[in-house]
PDB file of C-alpha atoms in Angstrom:
ATOM      1  CA  UNK A 938      54.057 -42.342 -13.248  1.00 75.00           C
ATOM      2  CA  UNK A 939      55.618 -42.773  -9.764  1.00 75.00           C
ATOM      3  CA  UNK A 940      53.916 -41.488  -6.776  1.00 76.00           C
ATOM      4  CA  UNK A 941      56.306 -40.609  -3.855  1.00 64.00           C
ATOM      5  CA  UNK A 942      54.360 -39.682  -1.011  1.00 53.00           C
ATOM      6  CA  UNK A 943      55.460 -41.418   2.183  1.00 48.00           C
ATOM      7  CA  UNK A 944      59.305 -41.642   2.420  1.00 47.00           C
ATOM      8  CA  UNK A 945      59.245 -39.039   5.274  1.00 45.00           C
ATOM      9  CA  UNK A 946      56.734 -41.140   7.304  1.00 44.00           C
ATOM     10  CA  UNK A 947      58.830 -44.252   6.863  1.00 43.00           C
ATOM     11  CA  UNK A 948      62.221 -42.463   7.718  1.00 42.00           C
ATOM     12  CA  UNK A 949      63.593 -42.566   4.301  1.00 42.00           C
ATOM     13  CA  UNK A 950      65.120 -39.557   2.325  1.00 42.00           C
ATOM     14  CA  UNK A 951      63.491 -37.875  -0.300  1.00 42.00           C
ATOM     15  CA  UNK A 952      65.376 -37.128  -3.530  1.00 45.00           C
ATOM     16  CA  UNK A 953      64.513 -33.413  -4.376  1.00 42.00           C
ATOM     17  CA  UNK A 954      66.328 -33.750  -7.585  1.00 41.00           C
ATOM     18  CA  UNK A 955      64.113 -36.175  -9.450  1.00 45.00           C
ATOM     19  CA  UNK A 956      60.998 -34.442 -10.714  1.00 43.00           C
ATOM     20  CA  UNK A 957      60.534 -36.342 -14.034  1.00 44.00           C
ATOM     21  CA  UNK A 958      62.280 -37.434 -17.116  1.00 44.00           C
ATOM     22  CA  UNK A 959      61.650 -37.879 -20.733  1.00 43.00           C
ATOM     23  CA  UNK A 960      63.191 -40.439 -23.076  1.00 46.00           C
ATOM     24  CA  UNK A 961      61.810 -40.173 -26.668  1.00 37.00           C
ATOM     25  CA  UNK A 962      58.083 -41.035 -26.437  1.00 53.00           C
ATOM     26  CA  UNK A 963      58.200 -42.581 -22.939  1.00 68.00           C
ATOM     27  CA  UNK A 964      57.775 -40.476 -20.073  1.00 74.00           C
ATOM     28  CA  UNK A 965      58.096 -41.234 -16.319  1.00 82.00           C
ATOM     29  CA  UNK A 966      56.853 -38.556 -13.980  1.00 88.00           C
ATOM     30  CA  UNK A 967      57.322 -38.177 -10.252  1.00 87.00           C
ATOM     31  CA  UNK A 968      53.827 -37.143  -8.636  1.00 87.00           C
ATOM     32  CA  UNK A 969      54.658 -35.549  -4.961  1.00 82.00           C
ATOM     33  CA  UNK A 970      52.420 -33.321  -3.022  1.00 77.00           C
ATOM     34  CA  UNK A 971      54.285 -32.690   0.218  1.00 69.00           C
ATOM     35  CA  UNK A 972      53.949 -34.454   3.461  1.00 68.00           C
ATOM     36  CA  UNK A 973      51.656 -34.801   6.444  1.00 63.00           C
ATOM     37  CA  UNK A 974      48.725 -35.171   4.129  1.00 73.00           C
ATOM     38  CA  UNK A 975      46.415 -38.158   3.639  1.00 81.00           C
ATOM     39  CA  UNK A 976      48.324 -40.746   1.663  1.00 83.00           C
ATOM     40  CA  UNK A 977      45.049 -42.297   0.273  1.00 89.00           C
ATOM     41  CA  UNK A 978      43.839 -38.981  -0.893  1.00 89.00           C
ATOM     42  CA  UNK A 979      47.059 -38.290  -2.708  1.00 88.00           C
ATOM     43  CA  UNK A 980      47.043 -41.739  -4.244  1.00 91.00           C
ATOM     44  CA  UNK A 981      43.580 -40.938  -5.650  1.00 92.00           C
ATOM     45  CA  UNK A 982      44.620 -37.552  -6.962  1.00 91.00           C
ATOM     46  CA  UNK A 983      47.583 -39.078  -8.511  1.00 91.00           C
ATOM     47  CA  UNK A 984      45.436 -41.738 -10.313  1.00 93.00           C
ATOM     48  CA  UNK A 985      43.054 -39.185 -11.573  1.00 94.00           C
ATOM     49  CA  UNK A 986      46.131 -36.950 -12.779  1.00 93.00           C
ATOM     50  CA  UNK A 987      47.482 -39.997 -14.630  1.00 93.00           C
ATOM     51  CA  UNK A 988      44.454 -40.748 -16.687  1.00 93.00           C
ATOM     52  CA  UNK A 989      44.061 -37.015 -17.573  1.00 93.00           C
ATOM     53  CA  UNK A 990      47.626 -37.177 -18.654  1.00 91.00           C
ATOM     54  CA  UNK A 991      47.778 -40.335 -20.581  1.00 90.00           C
ATOM     55  CA  UNK A 992      49.606 -42.450 -18.295  1.00 91.00           C
ATOM     56  CA  UNK A 993      48.588 -46.042 -18.223  1.00 89.00           C
ATOM     57  CA  UNK A 994      50.613 -47.261 -15.172  1.00 90.00           C
ATOM     58  CA  UNK A 995      50.817 -45.829 -11.794  1.00 91.00           C
ATOM     59  CA  UNK A 996      53.351 -46.928  -9.114  1.00 89.00           C
ATOM     60  CA  UNK A 997      52.614 -45.705  -5.605  1.00 88.00           C
ATOM     61  CA  UNK A 998      55.557 -46.181  -3.320  1.00 84.00           C
ATOM     62  CA  UNK A 999      54.631 -46.802   0.486  1.00 79.00           C
ATOM     63  CA  UNK A1000      58.005 -46.941   1.583  1.00 68.00           C
ATOM     64  CA  UNK A1001      59.018 -49.527   4.212  1.00 66.00           C
ATOM     65  CA  UNK A1002      55.804 -50.442   5.955  1.00 63.00           C
ATOM     66  CA  UNK A1003      56.373 -52.554   9.168  1.00 68.00           C
ATOM     67  CA  UNK A1004      53.868 -55.117   9.788  1.00 66.00           C
ATOM     68  CA  UNK A1005      53.787 -54.243  13.549  1.00 70.00           C
ATOM     69  CA  UNK A1006      53.348 -50.528  13.077  1.00 77.00           C
ATOM     70  CA  UNK A1007      49.409 -49.909  13.370  1.00 80.00           C
ATOM     71  CA  UNK A1008      49.184 -46.451  12.143  1.00 83.00           C
ATOM     72  CA  UNK A1009      51.237 -46.975   8.865  1.00 82.00           C
ATOM     73  CA  UNK A1010      49.402 -50.257   8.125  1.00 82.00           C
ATOM     74  CA  UNK A1011      45.925 -48.651   8.829  1.00 83.00           C
ATOM     75  CA  UNK A1012      47.137 -45.875   6.395  1.00 85.00           C
ATOM     76  CA  UNK A1013      48.068 -48.452   3.760  1.00 85.00           C
ATOM     77  CA  UNK A1014      44.716 -50.433   4.272  1.00 86.00           C
ATOM     78  CA  UNK A1015      42.857 -46.945   3.666  1.00 88.00           C
ATOM     79  CA  UNK A1016      45.031 -46.437   0.589  1.00 89.00           C
ATOM     80  CA  UNK A1017      43.997 -49.907  -0.735  1.00 90.00           C
ATOM     81  CA  UNK A1018      40.422 -49.589   0.204  1.00 89.00           C
ATOM     82  CA  UNK A1019      39.909 -46.263  -1.497  1.00 91.00           C
ATOM     83  CA  UNK A1020      42.074 -46.740  -4.446  1.00 92.00           C
ATOM     84  CA  UNK A1021      41.574 -50.520  -5.208  1.00 91.00           C
ATOM     85  CA  UNK A1022      44.889 -51.101  -6.909  1.00 92.00           C
ATOM     86  CA  UNK A1023      45.385 -53.727  -9.624  1.00 93.00           C
ATOM     87  CA  UNK A1024      48.251 -55.253  -7.778  1.00 93.00           C
ATOM     88  CA  UNK A1025      49.814 -54.937  -4.320  1.00 92.00           C
ATOM     89  CA  UNK A1026      53.494 -55.999  -4.441  1.00 91.00           C
ATOM     90  CA  UNK A1027      55.543 -56.706  -1.394  1.00 89.00           C
ATOM     91  CA  UNK A1028      59.180 -55.502  -1.389  1.00 88.00           C
ATOM     92  CA  UNK A1029      61.608 -57.438   0.614  1.00 85.00           C
ATOM     93  CA  UNK A1030      65.310 -58.123   0.727  1.00 84.00           C
ATOM     94  CA  UNK A1031      66.980 -61.578  -0.485  1.00 81.00           C
ATOM     95  CA  UNK A1032      69.868 -61.091   2.045  1.00 76.00           C
ATOM     96  CA  UNK A1033      67.797 -61.987   5.294  1.00 77.00           C
ATOM     97  CA  UNK A1034      66.908 -65.302   4.282  1.00 73.00           C
ATOM     98  CA  UNK A1035      64.106 -66.996   6.339  1.00 77.00           C
ATOM     99  CA  UNK A1036      63.450 -63.987   8.047  1.00 81.00           C
ATOM    100  CA  UNK A1037      62.008 -62.648   4.898  1.00 81.00           C
ATOM    101  CA  UNK A1038      59.189 -65.317   4.975  1.00 85.00           C
ATOM    102  CA  UNK A1039      58.282 -64.409   8.545  1.00 84.00           C
ATOM    103  CA  UNK A1040      58.215 -60.622   7.453  1.00 84.00           C
ATOM    104  CA  UNK A1041      56.172 -61.332   4.494  1.00 87.00           C
ATOM    105  CA  UNK A1042      53.590 -63.681   6.293  1.00 87.00           C
ATOM    106  CA  UNK A1043      53.115 -61.029   8.970  1.00 84.00           C
ATOM    107  CA  UNK A1044      52.943 -58.247   6.465  1.00 84.00           C
ATOM    108  CA  UNK A1045      50.339 -60.151   4.469  1.00 88.00           C
ATOM    109  CA  UNK A1046      48.227 -61.001   7.526  1.00 85.00           C
ATOM    110  CA  UNK A1047      48.194 -57.361   8.841  1.00 83.00           C
ATOM    111  CA  UNK A1048      47.186 -55.947   5.605  1.00 86.00           C
ATOM    112  CA  UNK A1049      44.341 -58.399   5.120  1.00 87.00           C
ATOM    113  CA  UNK A1050      43.240 -57.792   8.756  1.00 86.00           C
ATOM    114  CA  UNK A1051      43.239 -54.166   8.303  1.00 84.00           C
ATOM    115  CA  UNK A1052      41.747 -54.041   4.789  1.00 84.00           C
ATOM    116  CA  UNK A1053      39.081 -56.093   5.981  1.00 81.00           C
ATOM    117  CA  UNK A1054      38.209 -53.608   8.885  1.00 67.00           C
ATOM    118  CA  UNK A1055      39.531 -56.087  11.544  1.00 51.00           C
ATOM    119  CA  UNK A1056      41.675 -55.257  14.515  1.00 43.00           C
ATOM    120  CA  UNK A1057      45.141 -55.936  15.247  1.00 38.00           C
ATOM    121  CA  UNK A1058      47.449 -56.885  12.477  1.00 33.00           C
ATOM    122  CA  UNK A1059      50.475 -59.298  12.730  1.00 32.00           C
ATOM    123  CA  UNK A1060      53.217 -58.734  15.045  1.00 30.00           C
ATOM    124  CA  UNK A1061      56.948 -59.090  15.155  1.00 29.00           C
ATOM    125  CA  UNK A1062      59.933 -57.406  13.706  1.00 30.00           C
ATOM    126  CA  UNK A1063      61.467 -56.867  10.269  1.00 35.00           C
ATOM    127  CA  UNK A1064      60.345 -54.640   7.490  1.00 43.00           C
ATOM    128  CA  UNK A1065      58.748 -54.565   4.131  1.00 53.00           C
ATOM    129  CA  UNK A1066      57.557 -52.174   1.682  1.00 56.00           C
ATOM    130  CA  UNK A1067      54.330 -52.418  -0.618  1.00 58.00           C
ATOM    131  CA  UNK A1068      53.861 -50.596  -3.984  1.00 57.00           C
ATOM    132  CA  UNK A1069      50.287 -50.444  -5.155  1.00 57.00           C
ATOM    133  CA  UNK A1070      49.773 -50.073  -9.108  1.00 55.00           C
ATOM    134  CA  UNK A1071      46.823 -49.104 -11.209  1.00 49.00           C
ATOM    135  CA  UNK A1072      43.312 -48.744 -10.239  1.00 42.00           C
ATOM    136  CA  UNK A1073      40.600 -51.299 -10.083  1.00 37.00           C
ATOM    137  CA  UNK A1074      40.378 -54.553  -8.196  1.00 37.00           C
ATOM    138  CA  UNK A1075      39.194 -55.960  -4.776  1.00 36.00           C
ATOM    139  CA  UNK A1076      39.445 -54.038  -1.559  1.00 38.00           C
ATOM    140  CA  UNK A1077      38.156 -55.843   1.475  1.00 49.00           C
ATOM    141  CA  UNK A1078      40.435 -58.290   3.056  1.00 81.00           C
ATOM    142  CA  UNK A1079      43.061 -57.705   0.427  1.00 88.00           C
ATOM    143  CA  UNK A1080      46.480 -59.305   0.711  1.00 90.00           C
ATOM    144  CA  UNK A1081      49.620 -58.903  -1.393  1.00 91.00           C
ATOM    145  CA  UNK A1082      49.490 -60.070  -5.176  1.00 94.00           C
ATOM    146  CA  UNK A1083      53.145 -60.814  -5.650  1.00 94.00           C
ATOM    147  CA  UNK A1084      56.761 -60.017  -4.455  1.00 91.00           C
ATOM    148  CA  UNK A1085      59.744 -58.098  -5.597  1.00 90.00           C
ATOM    149  CA  UNK A1086      62.922 -59.409  -4.048  1.00 88.00           C
ATOM    150  CA  UNK A1087      65.874 -57.077  -3.977  1.00 87.00           C
ATOM    151  CA  UNK A1088      69.455 -57.977  -3.464  1.00 86.00           C
ATOM    152  CA  UNK A1089      68.928 -61.040  -5.355  1.00 84.00           C
ATOM    153  CA  UNK A1090      72.408 -61.052  -6.984  1.00 79.00           C
ATOM    154  CA  UNK A1091      73.912 -61.527  -3.327  1.00 75.00           C
ATOM    155  CA  UNK A1092      72.363 -64.814  -2.515  1.00 71.00           C
ATOM    156  CA  UNK A1093      74.045 -67.062  -5.144  1.00 69.00           C
ATOM    157  CA  UNK A1094      72.406 -70.562  -4.761  1.00 65.00           C
ATOM    158  CA  UNK A1095      70.567 -69.814  -1.417  1.00 67.00           C
ATOM    159  CA  UNK A1096      67.237 -69.562  -2.931  1.00 74.00           C
ATOM    160  CA  UNK A1097      65.329 -71.774  -0.332  1.00 76.00           C
ATOM    161  CA  UNK A1098      63.617 -68.523   1.178  1.00 79.00           C
ATOM    162  CA  UNK A1099      62.358 -67.262  -2.040  1.00 81.00           C
ATOM    163  CA  UNK A1100      60.725 -70.633  -2.532  1.00 82.00           C
ATOM    164  CA  UNK A1101      59.307 -70.656   0.767  1.00 86.00           C
ATOM    165  CA  UNK A1102      57.819 -66.881   0.169  1.00 87.00           C
ATOM    166  CA  UNK A1103      55.969 -68.209  -2.939  1.00 88.00           C
ATOM    167  CA  UNK A1104      54.838 -71.327  -1.106  1.00 89.00           C
ATOM    168  CA  UNK A1105      53.310 -69.575   2.161  1.00 89.00           C
ATOM    169  CA  UNK A1106      51.700 -66.931   0.173  1.00 88.00           C
ATOM    170  CA  UNK A1107      50.708 -68.728  -3.154  1.00 91.00           C
ATOM    171  CA  UNK A1108      51.896 -65.618  -4.903  1.00 92.00           C
ATOM    172  CA  UNK A1109      54.724 -65.296  -7.373  1.00 92.00           C
ATOM    173  CA  UNK A1110      57.872 -63.344  -7.260  1.00 91.00           C
ATOM    174  CA  UNK A1111      57.485 -60.914 -10.101  1.00 91.00           C
ATOM    175  CA  UNK A1112      60.619 -59.293 -10.169  1.00 90.00           C
ATOM    176  CA  UNK A1113      64.094 -59.570  -8.480  1.00 88.00           C
ATOM    177  CA  UNK A1114      66.625 -56.536  -8.052  1.00 89.00           C
ATOM    178  CA  UNK A1115      70.083 -57.385  -9.151  1.00 87.00           C
ATOM    179  CA  UNK A1116      71.527 -53.847  -8.526  1.00 86.00           C
ATOM    180  CA  UNK A1117      70.902 -50.104  -7.592  1.00 84.00           C
ATOM    181  CA  UNK A1118      68.925 -48.916 -10.702  1.00 83.00           C
ATOM    182  CA  UNK A1119      65.550 -49.321 -12.204  1.00 77.00           C
ATOM    183  CA  UNK A1120      67.273 -51.241 -15.180  1.00 85.00           C
ATOM    184  CA  UNK A1121      68.594 -53.777 -12.743  1.00 88.00           C
ATOM    185  CA  UNK A1122      65.125 -55.278 -12.189  1.00 88.00           C
ATOM    186  CA  UNK A1123      64.687 -58.669 -13.709  1.00 87.00           C
ATOM    187  CA  UNK A1124      62.000 -61.447 -14.086  1.00 88.00           C
ATOM    188  CA  UNK A1125      62.721 -64.445 -12.040  1.00 82.00           C
ATOM    189  CA  UNK A1126      63.841 -67.417 -14.004  1.00 80.00           C
ATOM    190  CA  UNK A1127      62.316 -70.604 -12.475  1.00 80.00           C
ATOM    191  CA  UNK A1128      64.993 -72.760 -14.215  1.00 82.00           C
ATOM    192  CA  UNK A1129      67.927 -70.999 -12.444  1.00 75.00           C
ATOM    193  CA  UNK A1130      66.043 -71.427  -8.940  1.00 76.00           C
ATOM    194  CA  UNK A1131      65.803 -75.195  -9.731  1.00 79.00           C
ATOM    195  CA  UNK A1132      69.446 -75.314 -10.958  1.00 78.00           C
ATOM    196  CA  UNK A1133      70.555 -73.684  -7.799  1.00 73.00           C
ATOM    197  CA  UNK A1134      68.326 -75.938  -5.549  1.00 74.00           C
ATOM    198  CA  UNK A1135      69.747 -79.099  -7.364  1.00 79.00           C
ATOM    199  CA  UNK A1136      73.438 -78.102  -7.364  1.00 75.00           C
ATOM    200  CA  UNK A1137      75.777 -78.983  -4.612  1.00 55.00           C
TER     201      UNK A1137
END
């Protein structure tokens, strides 16, 4: 089940047409309850609804959290603290190169600061989104658990930033995006990265 709660807060357009789809025995449902409400509460309700309805995975799209936007990062930290997701996945673009590393480090630091009840998070520009999934896991001082790197198909052999992202966080790149649809998500093949690094 996909929880689309905060696109308006992050300045993204909302797709009114997608309410849910069925494919034989598999079902993806979009859970939305309007804007101007508490994101953490909506996520909690969505997880409860998913359990009642037989969904075993819940993806919560937090839509473009800027690490230097304190209110949005605090709202994300509250969502994490209340719902304790299994995974927090940072979503960033491959196209921005080493800037993505800076965004990721500051985002992770801000998330850790705010989930531990600390003060100011990291500063700096850039952007990033996070998706929280499931229910169960730690809460206080929580950072990201992995990354999804979009526009992977546009970087060819320029994979150094991706290597740096895994190095500085100690977390894996779970998926790479190679197109515009959900079916364009791929698992990162380490052998391809190594080959790109060693080629001229």
